[in-house]
Short mmCIF file of C-alpha atoms in Angstrom, two decimals:
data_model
loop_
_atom_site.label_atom_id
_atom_site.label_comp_id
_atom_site.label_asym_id
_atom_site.label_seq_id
_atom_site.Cartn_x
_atom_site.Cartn_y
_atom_site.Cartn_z
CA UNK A 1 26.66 -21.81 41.73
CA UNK A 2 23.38 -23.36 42.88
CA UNK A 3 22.50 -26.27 40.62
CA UNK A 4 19.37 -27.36 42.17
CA UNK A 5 17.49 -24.19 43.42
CA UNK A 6 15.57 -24.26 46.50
CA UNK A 7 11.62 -24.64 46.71
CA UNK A 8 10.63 -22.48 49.88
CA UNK A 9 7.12 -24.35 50.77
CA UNK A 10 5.08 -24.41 53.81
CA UNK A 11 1.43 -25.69 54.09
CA UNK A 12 1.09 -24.10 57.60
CA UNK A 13 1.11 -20.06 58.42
CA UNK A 14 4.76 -18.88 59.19
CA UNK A 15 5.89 -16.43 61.64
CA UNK A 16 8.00 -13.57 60.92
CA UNK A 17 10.90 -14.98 62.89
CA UNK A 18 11.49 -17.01 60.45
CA UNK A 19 10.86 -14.29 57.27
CA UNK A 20 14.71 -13.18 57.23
CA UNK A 21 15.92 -16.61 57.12
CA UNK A 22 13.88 -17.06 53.95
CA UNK A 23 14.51 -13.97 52.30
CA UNK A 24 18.63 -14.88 52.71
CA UNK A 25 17.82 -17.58 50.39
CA UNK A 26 15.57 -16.37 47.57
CA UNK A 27 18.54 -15.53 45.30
CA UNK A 28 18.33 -19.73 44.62
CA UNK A 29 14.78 -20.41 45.29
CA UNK A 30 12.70 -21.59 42.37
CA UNK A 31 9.17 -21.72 44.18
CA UNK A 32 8.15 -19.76 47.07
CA UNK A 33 5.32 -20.89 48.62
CA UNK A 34 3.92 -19.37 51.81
CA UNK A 35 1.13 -17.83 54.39
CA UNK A 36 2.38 -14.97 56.50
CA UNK A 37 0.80 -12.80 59.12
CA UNK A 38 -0.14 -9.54 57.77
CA UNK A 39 2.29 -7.26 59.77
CA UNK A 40 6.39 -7.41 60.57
CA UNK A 41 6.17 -6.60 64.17
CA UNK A 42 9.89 -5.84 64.20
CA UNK A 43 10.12 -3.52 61.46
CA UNK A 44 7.14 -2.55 61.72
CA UNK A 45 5.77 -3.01 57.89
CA UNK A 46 3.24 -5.42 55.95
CA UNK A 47 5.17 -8.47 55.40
CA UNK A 48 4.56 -7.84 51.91
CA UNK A 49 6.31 -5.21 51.94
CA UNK A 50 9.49 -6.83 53.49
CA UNK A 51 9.04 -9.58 50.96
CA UNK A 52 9.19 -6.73 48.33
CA UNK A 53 11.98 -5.06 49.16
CA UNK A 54 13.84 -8.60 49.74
CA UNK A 55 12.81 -9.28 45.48
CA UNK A 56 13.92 -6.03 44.30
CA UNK A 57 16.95 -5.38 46.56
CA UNK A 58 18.67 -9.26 46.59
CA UNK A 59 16.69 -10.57 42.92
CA UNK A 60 15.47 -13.81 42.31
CA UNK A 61 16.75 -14.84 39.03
CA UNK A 62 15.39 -18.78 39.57
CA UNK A 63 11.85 -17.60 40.53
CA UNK A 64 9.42 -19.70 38.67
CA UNK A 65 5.86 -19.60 41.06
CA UNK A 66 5.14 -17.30 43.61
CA UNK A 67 1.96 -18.09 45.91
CA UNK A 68 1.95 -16.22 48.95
CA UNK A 69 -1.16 -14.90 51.27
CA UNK A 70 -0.90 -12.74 54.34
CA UNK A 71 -3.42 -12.11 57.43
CA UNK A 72 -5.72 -9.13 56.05
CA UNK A 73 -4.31 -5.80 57.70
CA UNK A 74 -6.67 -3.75 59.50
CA UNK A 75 -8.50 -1.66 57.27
CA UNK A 76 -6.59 1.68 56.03
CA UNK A 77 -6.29 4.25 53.24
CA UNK A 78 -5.32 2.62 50.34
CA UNK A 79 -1.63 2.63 50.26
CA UNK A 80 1.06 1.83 47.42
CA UNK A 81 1.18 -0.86 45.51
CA UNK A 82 3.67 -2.58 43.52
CA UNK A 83 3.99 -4.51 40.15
CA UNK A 84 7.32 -5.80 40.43
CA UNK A 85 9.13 -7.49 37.13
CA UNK A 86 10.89 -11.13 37.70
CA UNK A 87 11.84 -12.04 34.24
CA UNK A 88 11.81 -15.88 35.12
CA UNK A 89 8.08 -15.85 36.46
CA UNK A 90 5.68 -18.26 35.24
CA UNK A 91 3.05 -18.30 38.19
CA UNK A 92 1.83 -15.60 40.35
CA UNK A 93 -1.10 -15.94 42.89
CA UNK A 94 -0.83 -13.44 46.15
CA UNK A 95 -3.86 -12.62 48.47
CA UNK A 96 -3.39 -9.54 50.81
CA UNK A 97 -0.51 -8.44 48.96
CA UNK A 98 0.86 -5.63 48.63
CA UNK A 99 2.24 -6.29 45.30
CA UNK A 100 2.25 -8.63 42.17
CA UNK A 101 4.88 -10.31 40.34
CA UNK A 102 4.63 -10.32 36.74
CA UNK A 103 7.41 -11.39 33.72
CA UNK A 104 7.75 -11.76 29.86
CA UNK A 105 6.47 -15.62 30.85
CA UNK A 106 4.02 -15.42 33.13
CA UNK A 107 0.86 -17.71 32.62
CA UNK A 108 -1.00 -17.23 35.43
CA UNK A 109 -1.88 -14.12 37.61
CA UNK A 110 -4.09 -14.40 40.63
CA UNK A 111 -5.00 -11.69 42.93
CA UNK A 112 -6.96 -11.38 46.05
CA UNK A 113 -7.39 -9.10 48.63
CA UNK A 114 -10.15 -9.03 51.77
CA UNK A 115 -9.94 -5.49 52.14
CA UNK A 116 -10.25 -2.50 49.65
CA UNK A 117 -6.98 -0.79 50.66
CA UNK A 118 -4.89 -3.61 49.01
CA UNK A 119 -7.10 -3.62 45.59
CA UNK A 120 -5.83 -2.43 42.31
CA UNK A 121 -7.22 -0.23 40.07
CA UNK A 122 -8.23 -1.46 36.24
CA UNK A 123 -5.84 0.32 34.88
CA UNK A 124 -2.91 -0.62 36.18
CA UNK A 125 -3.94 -4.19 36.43
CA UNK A 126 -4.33 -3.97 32.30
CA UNK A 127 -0.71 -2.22 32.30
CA UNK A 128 0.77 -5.08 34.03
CA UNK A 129 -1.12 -7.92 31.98
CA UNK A 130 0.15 -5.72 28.13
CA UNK A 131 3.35 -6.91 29.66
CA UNK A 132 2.08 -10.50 29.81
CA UNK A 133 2.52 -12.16 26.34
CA UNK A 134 2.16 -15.87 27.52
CA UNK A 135 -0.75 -15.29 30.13
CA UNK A 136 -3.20 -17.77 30.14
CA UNK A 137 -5.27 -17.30 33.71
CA UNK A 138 -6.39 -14.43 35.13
CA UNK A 139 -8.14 -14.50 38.76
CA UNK A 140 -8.79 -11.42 40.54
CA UNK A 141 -11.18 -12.04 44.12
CA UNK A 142 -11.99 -8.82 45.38
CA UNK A 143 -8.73 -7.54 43.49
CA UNK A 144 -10.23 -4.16 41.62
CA UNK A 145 -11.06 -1.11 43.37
CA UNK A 146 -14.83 0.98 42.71
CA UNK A 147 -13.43 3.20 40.10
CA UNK A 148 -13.34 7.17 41.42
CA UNK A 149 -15.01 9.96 39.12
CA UNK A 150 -12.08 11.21 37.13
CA UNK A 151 -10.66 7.34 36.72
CA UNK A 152 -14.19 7.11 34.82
CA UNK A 153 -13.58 10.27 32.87
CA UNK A 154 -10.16 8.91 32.23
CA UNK A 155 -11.18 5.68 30.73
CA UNK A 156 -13.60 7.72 28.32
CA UNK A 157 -11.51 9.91 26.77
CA UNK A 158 -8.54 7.18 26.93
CA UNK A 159 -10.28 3.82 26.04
CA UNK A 160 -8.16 0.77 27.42
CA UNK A 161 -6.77 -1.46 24.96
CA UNK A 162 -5.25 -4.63 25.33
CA UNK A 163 -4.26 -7.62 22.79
CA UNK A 164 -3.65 -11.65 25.31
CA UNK A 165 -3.70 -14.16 22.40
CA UNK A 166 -2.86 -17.11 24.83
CA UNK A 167 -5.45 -15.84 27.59
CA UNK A 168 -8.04 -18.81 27.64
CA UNK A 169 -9.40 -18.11 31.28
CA UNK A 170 -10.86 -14.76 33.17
CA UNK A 171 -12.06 -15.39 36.73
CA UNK A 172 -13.50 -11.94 38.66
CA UNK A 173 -15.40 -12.04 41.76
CA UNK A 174 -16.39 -9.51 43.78
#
């Protein structure tokens, strides 16, 4: 075994030459910290994405903080996006992504996107957060999408209810 996990940091923008390299290691990484361009140009995918399927295929069982951003992808019809569970999280702040990280721990959430296919509706931001005991910040930039017609009527006849005792800061911009 690993007794000192890794801390995958880089102030500077990485290429995706180096994103397999990375992912080979997050199985022992404790911090990932990281700007990526917003498209694999190999496998042709958001680098998000490639992240994703790195978490949920390999695991990251030392994750503690997760702050990644990506290059805004061109405009598109909003695709899928992910809440992914990492028991260990504490710390999850993503911009561009095309999912969120979220645990039994988790303090802090962040999300922000420059473009409206990569926002999240209410509701399934709240769904993610009921699973949140221990959050204390929430920031969402640009994170929530214009609610459509029957997501209105929806939250009407189905009110939204949520109980964060430890939440002590809400941040939205939009």
């Amino acid at each position: 075994g690993i007794d000192c996990p890794l801390r995958l940091m880089s102030s500077r923008g990485l290429c995706c030459c180096v994103l397999d390299m990375i992912l080979s290691r997050l199985a022992y990484t404790r911090e990932f910290i990281a700007t990526f361009p917003a498209f694999h140009r190999v496998l042709q995918l958001p680098c998000s994405d490639v992240i994703l399927s790195a978490l949920q295929t390999r695991g990251a069982p030392w994750l503690r903080v997760i702050r990644l951003m990506f290059n805004p992808l061109v405009e598109s019809e909003p695709g899928q996006l992910t809440a992914l569970h990492i028991p260990s999280l504490l710390e999850c702040r993503v911009a561009n992504s095309t999912f969120i990280a979220y645990g039994e721990s988790l303090s802090v959430l962040e999300i922000g996107s420059e473009i409206a296919s990569l926002s999240w509706h209410f509701r399934d931001v709240l769904s993610v957060l009921i699973r949140c005991p221990a959050i204390e910040r929430l920031v969402l930039r640009n994170a929530l999408r214009e609610p459509q017609h029957t997501e209105r009527l929806l939250e009407r006849l189905q009110p939204l209810h949520a109980t964060l005792p430890s939440l002590s800061l809400i941040l939205l911009r939009a």
